[in-house]
């Protein structure tokens, strides 16, 4: 059995979590991006209004923190 850290996780917290035995991490690594959301997607609950996309810099920060 293991503990998967997630929910607001930031790369800076990874070393402290590793120090207490956490070995699995989950992060969306998304950031807001410019652009409009299709109104129908918001209406149907598929979008929240702020478009978000995977942020490569955040992914790299997590990789660096975990390594």
Coordinates of C-alpha atoms in Angstrom, one line a residue:
X1 CA 0.0 0.0 0.0
X2 CA 1.2 3.5 -0.7
X3 CA 0.3 7.2 -0.3
X4 CA -0.2 9.2 -3.4
X5 CA 0.3 12.9 -2.8
X6 CA -1.8 15.4 -4.8
X7 CA -4.4 18.1 -4.5
X8 CA -2.6 21.4 -4.6
X9 CA 0.9 19.8 -4.7
X10 CA 3.7 22.1 -5.7
X11 CA 7.2 21.0 -6.8
X12 CA 8.8 22.7 -3.7
X13 CA 7.0 20.3 -1.4
X14 CA 8.2 17.1 -3.1
X15 CA 11.5 16.8 -1.1
X16 CA 9.7 17.2 2.3
X17 CA 7.2 14.6 1.2
X18 CA 9.9 12.2 0.0
X19 CA 11.7 12.6 3.4
X20 CA 8.7 11.2 5.2
X21 CA 8.3 8.3 2.7
X22 CA 5.9 9.5 0.1
X23 CA 7.0 8.0 -3.3
X24 CA 4.1 8.7 -5.6
X25 CA 2.9 12.1 -6.7
X26 CA 0.0 13.4 -8.8
X27 CA -0.2 16.8 -10.4
X28 CA -2.2 18.2 -13.4
X29 CA 0.6 20.6 -14.2
X30 CA -1.9 22.9 -15.8
X31 CA -2.0 26.7 -16.1
X32 CA -4.5 29.1 -17.5
X33 CA -4.1 29.9 -21.1
X34 CA -5.4 32.8 -23.3
X35 CA -8.5 32.1 -25.2
X36 CA -12.2 31.8 -25.0
X37 CA -14.1 28.7 -24.0
X38 CA -16.9 27.5 -26.2
X39 CA -20.1 28.7 -24.3
X40 CA -21.8 25.3 -24.9
X41 CA -19.0 23.5 -23.2
X42 CA -19.4 25.6 -20.1
X43 CA -23.2 25.3 -20.2
X44 CA -22.9 21.5 -20.3
X45 CA -20.3 21.4 -17.5
X46 CA -17.4 20.3 -19.6
X47 CA -15.5 23.6 -19.0
X48 CA -15.2 26.1 -16.2
X49 CA -14.7 29.2 -18.2
X50 CA -10.9 29.5 -18.0
X51 CA -9.1 27.4 -20.6
X52 CA -6.2 25.4 -19.1
X53 CA -3.5 23.4 -20.7
X54 CA -0.5 21.4 -19.6
X55 CA 2.4 23.7 -18.6
X56 CA 5.7 22.2 -19.8
X57 CA 7.7 24.3 -17.3
X58 CA 5.6 22.9 -14.4
X59 CA 6.2 19.3 -15.7
X60 CA 9.9 20.0 -15.8
X61 CA 9.8 21.4 -12.3
X62 CA 8.2 18.3 -10.9
X63 CA 10.6 16.0 -12.8
X64 CA 13.5 18.0 -11.3
X65 CA 12.0 17.9 -7.8
X66 CA 11.4 14.1 -7.9
X67 CA 14.8 13.1 -9.4

